[in-house]
XYZ file of C-alpha atoms in Angstrom:
723
model
C 54.392 -76.540 7.442
C 54.893 -73.201 9.243
C 54.584 -73.116 12.978
C 51.969 -70.394 13.091
C 48.706 -69.873 11.260
C 48.419 -66.744 9.142
C 45.882 -63.949 9.541
C 43.570 -65.173 6.773
C 43.186 -68.617 8.339
C 42.459 -67.176 11.761
C 40.068 -64.556 10.415
C 38.162 -67.141 8.395
C 37.390 -69.364 11.393
C 33.843 -68.843 12.599
C 34.796 -70.232 16.012
C 37.731 -67.923 16.718
C 37.006 -65.954 19.914
C 36.374 -62.274 19.356
C 39.068 -61.226 21.850
C 41.795 -62.473 19.473
C 42.643 -60.193 16.588
C 45.578 -59.375 14.378
C 48.011 -56.711 15.502
C 50.833 -57.223 13.010
C 51.277 -59.933 10.410
C 54.937 -59.481 9.415
C 57.783 -57.146 10.238
C 60.271 -55.616 7.817
C 62.288 -58.817 7.482
C 59.178 -60.825 6.639
C 59.825 -63.398 9.375
C 57.890 -62.148 12.402
C 54.193 -62.549 13.135
C 52.145 -61.531 16.104
C 48.600 -61.442 17.424
C 46.911 -59.803 20.394
C 45.516 -61.839 23.253
C 43.143 -59.122 24.387
C 42.208 -60.480 27.762
C 45.781 -60.413 29.078
C 47.099 -57.776 26.647
C 50.223 -59.857 25.976
C 52.293 -59.792 22.792
C 55.606 -61.153 21.654
C 57.510 -61.441 18.388
C 58.782 -64.973 17.791
C 61.065 -66.239 15.056
C 59.181 -68.356 12.518
C 61.983 -70.762 11.539
C 65.676 -71.515 11.828
C 66.144 -70.150 8.324
C 64.624 -66.849 9.357
C 66.936 -66.693 12.382
C 70.000 -67.402 10.255
C 68.947 -64.665 7.845
C 68.449 -62.239 10.720
C 72.017 -62.922 11.961
C 73.363 -61.759 8.609
C 71.321 -58.584 8.432
C 72.610 -55.082 9.016
C 72.992 -53.615 12.493
C 70.187 -51.141 11.814
C 67.672 -53.874 10.935
C 68.782 -55.980 13.917
C 68.460 -52.976 16.235
C 64.923 -52.389 14.969
C 63.843 -55.907 15.943
C 65.649 -55.648 19.280
C 63.811 -52.417 19.957
C 60.485 -54.136 19.203
C 61.281 -56.862 21.711
C 62.480 -54.396 24.360
C 59.346 -52.273 24.097
C 57.050 -55.210 24.938
C 59.130 -57.660 26.999
C 56.207 -59.454 28.636
C 54.211 -60.228 25.519
C 53.213 -63.726 24.466
C 52.321 -65.129 21.065
C 48.950 -66.920 21.052
C 47.104 -68.765 18.317
C 44.465 -71.408 17.801
C 45.394 -74.721 19.408
C 45.339 -76.568 16.079
C 48.194 -74.432 14.753
C 50.398 -73.862 17.801
C 53.542 -75.830 17.023
C 55.146 -78.353 14.719
C 57.144 -81.334 15.926
C 60.554 -80.283 14.702
C 60.353 -77.073 16.736
C 60.108 -79.033 19.983
C 62.967 -81.305 18.950
C 65.325 -78.441 18.149
C 67.894 -78.614 20.932
C 70.079 -75.858 19.470
C 67.653 -73.027 20.152
C 67.235 -72.795 23.917
C 65.874 -69.268 23.751
C 63.038 -70.298 21.475
C 62.265 -73.296 23.702
C 62.016 -71.026 26.734
C 59.671 -68.673 24.917
C 57.580 -71.561 23.593
C 57.171 -73.109 27.017
C 55.711 -69.843 28.280
C 52.896 -69.917 25.732
C 49.415 -70.496 27.202
C 47.934 -73.922 26.606
C 44.874 -74.282 24.373
C 42.770 -74.986 27.456
C 43.965 -71.758 29.092
C 43.518 -69.835 25.851
C 39.906 -70.945 25.355
C 38.953 -71.182 28.999
C 35.379 -72.284 29.476
C 33.321 -74.562 31.642
C 31.757 -77.795 30.491
C 28.651 -76.636 32.315
C 28.258 -74.172 29.446
C 28.251 -77.087 27.009
C 25.567 -78.836 29.035
C 23.426 -75.698 29.098
C 23.776 -75.280 25.327
C 22.927 -78.928 24.652
C 19.904 -78.873 26.953
C 18.701 -75.629 25.332
C 18.959 -77.142 21.850
C 17.140 -80.300 22.954
C 14.378 -78.239 24.581
C 13.949 -76.071 21.477
C 13.794 -79.077 19.167
C 11.336 -80.892 21.437
C 9.073 -77.855 21.739
C 9.226 -77.254 17.989
C 8.310 -80.858 17.205
C 5.434 -80.881 19.670
C 4.027 -77.548 18.503
C 4.444 -78.298 14.803
C 2.774 -81.673 15.193
C -0.329 -80.038 16.618
C -0.404 -77.059 14.251
C -0.125 -78.958 10.981
C -2.168 -81.987 11.886
C -5.072 -83.301 9.847
C -7.504 -82.669 12.687
C -10.726 -80.927 11.609
C -10.841 -77.167 11.928
C -13.633 -75.426 13.750
C -14.059 -71.869 14.942
C -12.167 -71.902 18.224
C -12.982 -69.831 21.268
C -9.925 -67.775 22.135
C -9.407 -67.495 25.863
C -7.867 -64.447 27.522
C -6.753 -66.125 30.731
C -3.080 -65.923 31.647
C -2.493 -69.679 31.801
C -2.957 -70.092 28.019
C -0.338 -67.476 27.107
C 2.692 -69.852 26.981
C 0.885 -72.262 24.661
C -0.428 -69.439 22.456
C 3.049 -67.882 22.321
C 4.600 -71.205 21.254
C 2.110 -71.565 18.394
C 2.647 -68.003 17.169
C 6.418 -68.405 17.386
C 6.260 -71.591 15.320
C 4.217 -69.840 12.619
C 6.694 -66.956 12.622
C 9.653 -69.328 12.266
C 8.010 -71.189 9.375
C 7.130 -67.936 7.626
C 10.656 -66.598 8.080
C 12.332 -69.730 6.711
C 10.116 -69.677 3.611
C 10.764 -65.934 3.174
C 14.536 -66.343 3.525
C 14.790 -69.154 0.980
C 12.541 -67.326 -1.471
C 14.465 -64.060 -1.044
C 17.861 -65.659 -1.681
C 16.730 -67.530 -4.787
C 14.600 -64.774 -6.312
C 17.072 -61.939 -5.677
C 19.954 -64.006 -7.051
C 18.056 -64.837 -10.242
C 17.118 -61.180 -10.706
C 20.762 -60.203 -10.177
C 22.312 -62.772 -12.502
C 19.712 -62.791 -15.304
C 19.983 -59.191 -16.414
C 17.388 -59.319 -19.193
C 14.759 -60.645 -16.760
C 15.700 -58.395 -13.830
C 13.241 -55.641 -14.711
C 10.359 -58.069 -15.112
C 11.200 -59.930 -11.906
C 11.540 -56.762 -9.837
C 8.327 -55.411 -11.384
C 6.542 -58.525 -10.125
C 7.956 -57.884 -6.642
C 6.801 -54.268 -6.786
C 3.302 -55.469 -7.634
C 3.257 -58.109 -4.895
C 4.691 -55.701 -2.334
C 2.004 -53.159 -3.115
C -0.858 -55.622 -2.597
C -2.309 -55.257 0.913
C -2.302 -58.222 3.226
C -6.088 -58.495 3.287
C -6.171 -58.696 -0.498
C -4.327 -62.020 -0.301
C -6.874 -63.417 2.143
C -9.644 -64.594 -0.207
C -7.414 -66.410 -2.675
C -4.974 -67.864 -0.143
C -7.426 -68.892 2.567
C -10.225 -70.173 0.362
C -7.777 -71.948 -1.936
C -6.013 -73.812 0.874
C -9.302 -74.639 2.569
C -10.431 -76.172 -0.716
C -7.222 -78.221 -0.907
C -7.545 -79.345 2.741
C -11.317 -79.357 3.276
C -12.291 -79.204 6.918
C -8.696 -79.611 8.171
C -6.849 -77.145 10.353
C -3.678 -77.536 8.305
C -5.238 -75.480 5.494
C -5.810 -72.465 7.742
C -2.365 -72.882 9.310
C -0.680 -72.941 5.896
C -2.666 -69.853 4.958
C -1.358 -68.095 8.075
C 2.227 -69.044 7.189
C 1.805 -67.768 3.616
C 0.313 -64.518 4.880
C 3.288 -64.122 7.224
C 5.478 -64.748 4.180
C 3.819 -61.830 2.364
C 4.617 -59.552 5.318
C 8.288 -60.627 5.580
C 9.711 -61.558 2.187
C 9.735 -58.302 0.215
C 11.991 -56.362 2.569
C 14.579 -59.148 2.738
C 14.455 -59.698 -1.020
C 14.948 -56.035 -1.922
C 17.734 -55.644 0.626
C 19.637 -58.676 -0.656
C 19.173 -57.608 -4.283
C 20.522 -54.160 -3.444
C 23.572 -55.708 -1.743
C 24.273 -57.913 -4.767
C 23.935 -54.976 -7.146
C 26.471 -52.938 -5.158
C 29.277 -55.520 -4.895
C 32.562 -53.685 -5.627
C 33.928 -54.246 -9.105
C 37.363 -55.275 -7.831
C 35.869 -58.199 -5.903
C 33.973 -59.277 -9.000
C 37.204 -59.080 -10.994
C 38.952 -61.271 -8.428
C 36.204 -63.903 -8.641
C 36.489 -63.862 -12.435
C 40.266 -64.139 -12.242
C 40.025 -67.233 -10.063
C 37.293 -68.598 -12.373
C 34.889 -69.309 -9.559
C 31.853 -71.289 -10.579
C 28.457 -69.596 -10.082
C 27.805 -71.943 -7.161
C 31.060 -71.153 -5.363
C 30.903 -67.445 -6.198
C 27.504 -67.262 -4.509
C 28.774 -68.787 -1.248
C 32.159 -67.062 -1.023
C 31.352 -63.630 -2.499
C 27.714 -62.808 -3.139
C 26.082 -64.186 0.001
C 28.785 -62.699 2.291
C 28.392 -59.371 0.477
C 24.735 -59.278 1.470
C 25.150 -60.777 4.944
C 24.991 -57.528 6.936
C 21.952 -56.181 5.120
C 20.286 -59.594 5.199
C 20.654 -59.869 8.979
C 19.261 -56.407 9.667
C 16.454 -56.822 7.148
C 15.627 -60.170 8.731
C 15.179 -58.403 12.052
C 12.790 -55.835 10.630
C 10.988 -58.462 8.542
C 10.280 -60.533 11.631
C 9.174 -57.338 13.339
C 6.791 -56.780 10.422
C 5.438 -60.269 10.958
C 4.702 -59.446 14.594
C 3.025 -56.216 13.446
C 0.531 -58.085 11.239
C 0.173 -61.060 13.581
C -3.234 -59.930 14.863
C -4.625 -59.555 11.339
C -3.233 -62.974 10.352
C -4.410 -65.023 13.322
C -7.811 -63.355 13.657
C -9.770 -62.170 10.613
C -13.178 -62.251 9.006
C -13.864 -63.279 5.428
C -17.434 -62.703 4.379
C -19.671 -64.389 6.899
C -16.891 -66.648 8.215
C -14.783 -65.872 11.270
C -11.271 -67.367 11.406
C -9.323 -67.439 14.659
C -6.187 -69.481 15.242
C -4.825 -70.067 18.746
C -1.956 -67.642 19.145
C -0.834 -64.495 20.818
C -2.156 -62.395 17.923
C -5.713 -63.667 18.293
C -5.294 -63.371 22.079
C -4.523 -59.651 21.727
C -7.321 -59.195 19.184
C -9.948 -60.630 21.538
C -8.508 -58.649 24.446
C -8.701 -55.414 22.423
C -12.276 -56.145 21.301
C -13.390 -56.712 24.902
C -11.243 -53.863 26.335
C -9.460 -56.334 28.633
C -6.454 -54.151 29.422
C -4.944 -56.710 31.796
C -4.869 -59.301 29.010
C -3.492 -56.722 26.559
C -0.681 -55.841 28.963
C 0.079 -59.529 29.628
C 0.124 -60.317 25.895
C 2.428 -57.405 25.117
C 4.705 -58.389 27.989
C 4.872 -61.932 26.585
C 5.810 -60.614 23.132
C 8.494 -58.387 24.659
C 9.927 -61.370 26.562
C 9.999 -63.463 23.366
C 11.699 -60.668 21.437
C 14.339 -60.140 24.137
C 15.184 -63.845 24.195
C 15.340 -64.046 20.382
C 17.564 -60.973 20.259
C 19.941 -62.422 22.849
C 20.068 -65.938 21.406
C 19.780 -65.293 17.641
C 20.008 -61.730 16.363
C 22.859 -60.417 18.511
C 25.145 -63.374 17.603
C 24.253 -62.973 13.919
C 24.967 -59.230 14.004
C 28.338 -59.852 15.654
C 29.197 -62.651 13.239
C 28.177 -60.666 10.150
C 30.674 -57.865 10.883
C 33.415 -60.134 9.494
C 31.948 -59.481 6.035
C 32.504 -55.713 6.002
C 34.543 -54.438 3.067
C 37.020 -52.647 5.322
C 38.464 -53.314 8.744
C 36.402 -52.409 11.780
C 38.045 -50.960 14.916
C 37.687 -53.208 17.938
C 35.836 -50.553 19.880
C 33.173 -50.455 17.145
C 32.696 -54.219 16.926
C 29.493 -55.561 18.486
C 29.795 -58.267 21.095
C 27.653 -61.314 21.803
C 27.791 -63.430 24.944
C 26.167 -66.375 23.169
C 28.550 -66.301 20.190
C 31.536 -65.932 22.497
C 30.371 -68.936 24.538
C 29.943 -71.017 21.382
C 33.374 -70.013 20.092
C 35.032 -70.972 23.378
C 33.029 -74.147 23.927
C 35.239 -77.286 23.660
C 32.310 -79.332 22.407
C 31.324 -76.928 19.647
C 34.914 -76.162 18.672
C 35.519 -79.877 18.226
C 32.235 -80.238 16.357
C 33.127 -77.297 14.128
C 36.619 -78.508 13.279
C 35.682 -82.138 12.689
C 32.185 -81.898 11.180
C 30.982 -78.408 10.276
C 34.103 -77.012 8.598
C 34.810 -80.094 6.413
C 31.131 -80.413 5.515
C 30.972 -76.740 4.574
C 34.113 -77.055 2.463
C 32.628 -80.009 0.594
C 29.301 -78.200 0.207
C 30.877 -75.077 -1.285
C 33.067 -77.120 -3.642
C 30.264 -79.573 -4.519
C 32.269 -82.487 -3.180
C 30.397 -85.667 -2.285
C 32.166 -88.148 -0.055
C 31.705 -91.838 0.459
C 29.873 -92.123 3.813
C 31.966 -95.153 4.773
C 35.471 -94.360 3.557
C 35.212 -90.567 3.420
C 36.766 -90.452 -0.052
C 35.606 -87.964 -2.646
C 33.341 -89.547 -5.221
C 31.785 -86.639 -7.097
C 34.469 -84.110 -7.966
C 35.146 -83.341 -11.600
C 38.409 -85.274 -11.487
C 36.721 -88.226 -9.806
C 34.008 -88.237 -12.449
C 36.612 -88.168 -15.212
C 38.551 -90.996 -13.614
C 35.397 -93.080 -13.139
C 34.379 -92.492 -16.764
C 37.839 -93.521 -17.906
C 37.821 -96.690 -15.807
C 34.354 -97.649 -17.038
C 35.383 -96.962 -20.629
C 38.458 -99.158 -20.301
C 36.410 -101.956 -18.752
C 33.757 -101.921 -21.474
C 35.682 -100.837 -24.595
C 39.157 -102.162 -23.731
C 40.858 -98.891 -24.631
C 44.569 -98.978 -23.783
C 46.178 -96.540 -21.373
C 49.053 -94.765 -23.131
C 51.909 -93.649 -20.856
C 53.777 -91.712 -23.524
C 50.771 -89.442 -24.107
C 51.186 -87.852 -20.690
C 49.124 -90.472 -18.918
C 46.034 -90.020 -21.057
C 43.661 -92.373 -22.849
C 43.739 -92.914 -26.586
C 40.196 -93.436 -27.960
C 40.650 -93.343 -31.732
C 37.712 -95.650 -32.406
C 35.179 -93.848 -30.260
C 36.356 -90.252 -30.662
C 34.026 -89.638 -33.609
C 30.976 -90.899 -31.716
C 31.802 -88.904 -28.578
C 32.262 -85.739 -30.633
C 28.934 -86.285 -32.388
C 27.220 -86.910 -29.055
C 28.785 -83.774 -27.526
C 27.730 -81.639 -30.491
C 24.193 -82.998 -30.344
C 24.047 -82.329 -26.599
C 25.162 -78.736 -27.114
C 22.520 -78.200 -29.789
C 19.773 -79.706 -27.634
C 20.813 -77.735 -24.554
C 21.038 -74.540 -26.602
C 17.559 -75.029 -28.048
C 16.180 -75.895 -24.610
C 17.897 -72.863 -23.102
C 16.237 -70.602 -25.659
C 12.881 -72.336 -25.714
C 12.365 -72.653 -21.954
C 12.171 -68.888 -21.248
C 9.792 -68.500 -24.189
C 7.546 -71.292 -22.904
C 7.561 -69.906 -19.365
C 6.832 -66.390 -20.595
C 4.012 -67.675 -22.801
C 2.441 -69.653 -19.962
C 2.662 -66.673 -17.615
C 1.195 -64.375 -20.243
C -1.747 -66.702 -20.825
C -2.357 -67.056 -17.087
C -2.098 -63.326 -16.449
C -4.317 -62.562 -19.425
C -6.988 -64.938 -18.193
C -6.776 -63.458 -14.685
C -7.065 -59.918 -16.019
C -10.094 -60.895 -18.095
C -11.861 -62.441 -15.091
C -10.941 -59.483 -12.871
C -12.228 -57.061 -15.484
C -15.578 -58.798 -15.541
C -15.762 -58.648 -11.739
C -14.784 -54.976 -11.473
C -16.980 -53.941 -14.411
C -20.043 -54.289 -12.207
C -18.932 -51.453 -9.897
C -20.925 -48.211 -10.269
C -19.295 -44.841 -10.910
C -19.875 -43.740 -7.317
C -17.664 -46.562 -6.082
C -14.802 -45.474 -8.341
C -15.130 -41.878 -7.133
C -15.000 -43.031 -3.515
C -11.943 -45.145 -4.325
C -10.188 -42.111 -5.836
C -10.872 -39.829 -2.872
C -9.886 -42.579 -0.431
C -6.622 -43.148 -2.319
C -5.781 -39.427 -2.150
C -6.379 -39.361 1.611
C -4.227 -42.428 2.226
C -1.492 -41.083 -0.067
C -1.264 -37.950 2.073
C -0.994 -40.020 5.254
C 1.749 -42.174 3.695
C 3.802 -39.079 2.806
C 3.311 -37.637 6.288
C 4.353 -40.882 7.975
C 7.430 -41.223 5.723
C 8.550 -37.618 6.238
C 8.188 -37.786 10.012
C 10.022 -41.116 10.063
C 13.004 -39.821 8.059
C 13.487 -36.902 10.438
C 14.699 -39.141 13.241
C 15.566 -42.545 11.742
C 18.472 -41.342 9.560
C 20.542 -39.629 12.294
C 19.605 -42.274 14.856
C 20.485 -45.130 12.487
C 23.902 -43.662 11.673
C 24.652 -43.123 15.363
C 23.666 -46.694 16.238
C 25.503 -48.222 13.288
C 28.804 -46.437 13.974
C 28.870 -46.928 17.745
C 29.028 -50.511 18.996
C 28.328 -49.594 22.620
C 25.272 -47.584 21.639
C 24.152 -50.379 19.316
C 24.444 -52.981 22.071
C 22.242 -50.846 24.317
C 19.727 -49.392 21.877
C 19.340 -52.143 19.267
C 17.422 -54.568 21.532
C 15.135 -51.721 22.611
C 14.528 -50.706 19.002
C 13.860 -54.295 17.997
C 11.350 -54.679 20.829
C 9.596 -51.474 19.825
C 9.539 -52.554 16.172
C 8.189 -56.000 16.960
C 5.338 -55.048 19.264
C 2.097 -55.201 17.218
C 1.020 -51.589 16.952
C -2.598 -52.642 16.616
C -2.429 -54.000 20.162
C -1.352 -50.545 21.350
C -4.214 -48.874 19.538
C -6.687 -48.954 22.460
C -4.217 -47.001 24.593
C -3.436 -44.663 21.682
C -7.117 -43.963 21.033
C -7.747 -43.197 24.684
C -4.771 -40.830 24.678
C -5.937 -39.076 21.495
C -9.467 -38.796 22.871
C -8.149 -36.778 25.802
C -6.141 -34.536 23.455
C -9.072 -34.063 21.117
C -7.510 -35.978 18.216
C -9.255 -38.719 16.305
C -8.461 -41.593 14.027
C -7.148 -39.166 11.384
C -4.118 -38.474 13.587
C -4.045 -41.952 15.056
C -3.801 -43.594 11.632
C -0.660 -41.574 10.798
C 0.869 -42.539 14.141
C 0.047 -46.194 13.541
C 1.548 -46.015 10.035
C 4.754 -44.632 11.535
C 4.856 -47.410 14.124
C 4.619 -49.961 11.344
C 7.002 -48.435 8.771
C 9.714 -46.260 10.332
C 11.660 -49.345 11.415
C 12.296 -50.307 7.777
C 14.256 -47.083 7.301
C 15.998 -47.291 10.672
C 17.323 -50.830 10.323
C 18.480 -50.282 6.740
C 20.319 -47.108 7.763
C 21.985 -49.015 10.610
C 23.135 -51.687 8.154
C 24.386 -49.032 5.734
C 26.326 -47.206 8.433
C 27.993 -50.446 9.524
C 28.941 -51.270 5.932
C 30.933 -48.041 5.447
C 34.655 -48.936 5.746
C 36.295 -47.408 8.805
C 39.244 -46.326 6.657
C 37.002 -43.727 5.019
C 36.232 -42.209 8.407
C 39.963 -42.177 9.178
C 40.637 -40.301 5.950
C 37.789 -37.908 6.728
C 39.196 -37.169 10.173
C 42.527 -36.216 8.572
C 41.422 -34.192 5.538
C 38.008 -32.838 6.510
C 38.506 -29.391 7.978
C 34.902 -28.217 7.563
C 33.298 -30.359 10.246
C 30.207 -32.526 10.533
C 28.196 -31.045 7.667
C 30.782 -31.978 5.058
C 31.189 -35.450 6.590
C 27.468 -36.071 6.185
C 27.387 -34.628 2.679
C 30.524 -36.325 1.320
C 30.743 -39.564 3.289
C 27.770 -40.636 5.386
C 24.844 -39.882 3.070
C 26.585 -41.334 -0.033
C 27.648 -44.363 2.019
C 24.172 -45.178 3.307
C 22.344 -44.074 0.151
C 21.698 -47.567 -1.350
C 20.458 -48.849 1.999
C 18.378 -45.727 2.573
C 16.587 -46.115 -0.755
C 15.841 -49.765 0.031
C 14.466 -48.735 3.413
C 12.289 -45.998 1.918
C 10.871 -48.295 -0.769
C 9.961 -50.979 1.745
C 8.675 -48.364 4.191
C 6.342 -46.871 1.587
C 5.041 -50.313 0.692
C 4.651 -51.071 4.384
C 2.792 -47.809 4.953
C 0.253 -48.663 2.257
C -0.166 -52.098 3.832
C -0.422 -50.608 7.318
C -3.307 -48.433 6.148
C -5.614 -51.450 6.232
C -5.153 -51.740 10.008
C -4.668 -48.048 10.840
C -7.774 -46.687 9.094
C -10.158 -49.453 10.195
C -10.026 -50.499 13.854
C -12.234 -52.829 15.889
C -12.490 -51.255 19.349
C -14.733 -52.097 22.309
C -17.049 -54.210 20.185
C -17.474 -51.515 17.537
C -15.654 -50.305 14.435
C -13.729 -47.044 14.138
C -12.755 -45.930 10.648
C -11.654 -42.903 8.700
C -11.736 -42.078 5.005
C -8.951 -43.894 3.224
C -8.097 -46.691 0.851
C -7.055 -48.983 3.696
C -10.411 -48.597 5.415
C -12.195 -49.249 2.119
C -10.243 -52.484 1.551
C -10.732 -53.667 5.151
C -14.459 -52.995 5.022
C -14.779 -54.760 1.668
C -12.913 -57.825 2.970
C -15.019 -57.981 6.134
C -18.248 -57.624 4.136
C -17.285 -60.055 1.380
C -17.491 -57.389 -1.361
C -14.813 -58.919 -3.592
C -15.391 -56.512 -6.488
C -14.699 -53.469 -4.293
C -11.785 -55.303 -2.661
C -10.236 -56.024 -6.060
C -10.748 -52.470 -7.308
C -9.169 -50.959 -4.184
C -6.237 -53.352 -4.438
C -5.647 -52.504 -8.108
C -5.662 -48.760 -7.395
C -3.249 -49.162 -4.476
C -0.926 -51.329 -6.576
C -0.954 -48.823 -9.438
C -0.050 -45.970 -7.085
C 2.889 -47.936 -5.671
C 4.054 -48.984 -9.147
C 3.937 -45.437 -10.494
C 6.006 -44.073 -7.608
C 8.477 -46.951 -7.925
C 8.816 -46.372 -11.660
C 9.283 -42.616 -11.686
C 10.750 -41.921 -8.238
C 12.428 -44.894 -6.595
C 13.583 -46.612 -9.791
C 15.881 -43.756 -10.882
C 17.196 -43.462 -7.329
C 17.968 -47.198 -7.305
C 19.969 -46.848 -10.521
C 21.802 -43.873 -9.040
C 22.686 -45.957 -5.985
C 24.056 -48.786 -8.169
C 26.267 -46.479 -10.238
C 27.345 -43.312 -8.444
C 27.267 -44.487 -4.826
C 28.784 -47.935 -5.234
C 31.725 -48.891 -3.020
């Protein structure tokens, strides 16, 4: 076993501190390795083995002088590695090499290398215990079987912590459901090529449906399942949060899967990775960067719609769930600016803590999955991740529990909980089958056949059984999609028939008003998208390519993206009233506040995914300046991410129209002509026919633009602008 770990092993460790990185793996003679210990800036080249030293003694004077020059240039450097790979026993027992012993004794100990305080471990443990306890307590109250009644939402400051905990629990539940759904759905659409168009068409339809259009079916259906219980309304809130989070994450992950470089796919095919292992070692890492950034903006979208989810009217029924969204809604209705400011400040505090504890570590960790190397000055840093990597408790937990469990999970290995032996690998299954067969059929073990089993008597029956199994599985594999497609077609056909009967009762005047409202909202969507692109593209590239700027600006951007814009609307309306503007301008501003972040975060992810080697080549060969760099490198590099951001932003803008064109303010209602206002008014008044018609028109507009505009651009991104 070599004395030192190689670069791949060190790079692969999730708990390797960020200040350790590879400087040089081998020298010309193939026997020298070195790393950088960044905190002390110490390096040294050390002989790997006695054999390597003997070979170096027989080399030419020129080669020996080269190595001597390397040592003379950096005489104070020290080789450092992870403690688990520092030395092997025979190196310490080698009494012939005094020079190597002297060098080895100067190496820092593992405790000095990963210096940390056990107080940090205590803080981390207490934080985890507190989070789990708070989550259990809050979840137990939210999803209890207690009867639901219209609650009175207080606006006093002492209820804010409890309201914030409930809203945060709903957000976490909605995000977990969205993440699982996005991974499964996007992977199926990516792997099953013949069904990809149908599956993505379904997502386009669902993404285009406004949030309020889900309310009647979701809320009334769950209330019917859980009559009189609060759990029905809580589940409805979680599902509505799911509809505001899932689509962006799903489209981003699907885009990342579609743009995996062909050479990496060829490598996975060469090594014959199973679909399960290929997903965990290639496909999920390929989408990690985009998934993290899209998770941030998806959660921000959940905060944006939190007011509409926790406080809404459906016909003559008023639904209000205790939470910070309903708190802000009541404060805005009563013009309680102190409560509005306190609620926004609470949301900002929550977002800052989440960014520090969750998003910043994930962003830093995900940079290991870039296709090219990233310069150290461009790598993001995380205090929390660094503390976890240097923590003795978590390093021990990672090496003894997490890493082996992950290895078994990826390889589908199941171990005996008592002995720790593998019991479910393919070889173990074959051996178990062989032992059982010998015990029951008394089939002899034949040594001369290479250690195999001779089963002349049962070979015919096993072959017949295998052939029958293949036929059955083949028929089932062909019949199952047909059955599923038939069932879906029947269900969709029945739904369309019922919807047609409901919409058929609308007069012609209603359809004319729907058409004019759709045209007005379409213009506002284009205006909001155009104004958003003007600043999000250059800002996103600057943030994505500069780690220092990202560390400073990204938390601010996340806070701004996560603050519910509807809570800011009272201040915005007062400001526009002084300038002479009305809701026509305010609705465009509110659309921008709810959609421009989709473009910004996707552009940031795209800029980070561009290999740094391409920028190095550009700096050498590009003599025409910044314009050519943008035209030949940056825009093609971020193009797939930009298209994903635009598609989700357009869908978000149509959804944001329901809260930007219809506003409850100071006990009254402010509205402007638009499809969003029409849908909001229909939902509040219980006019389900008008609500359905407005939803269908909005969905058709989104589908048409996706088909004839964004669809071709998606295909262009997958072919021409693929890494």
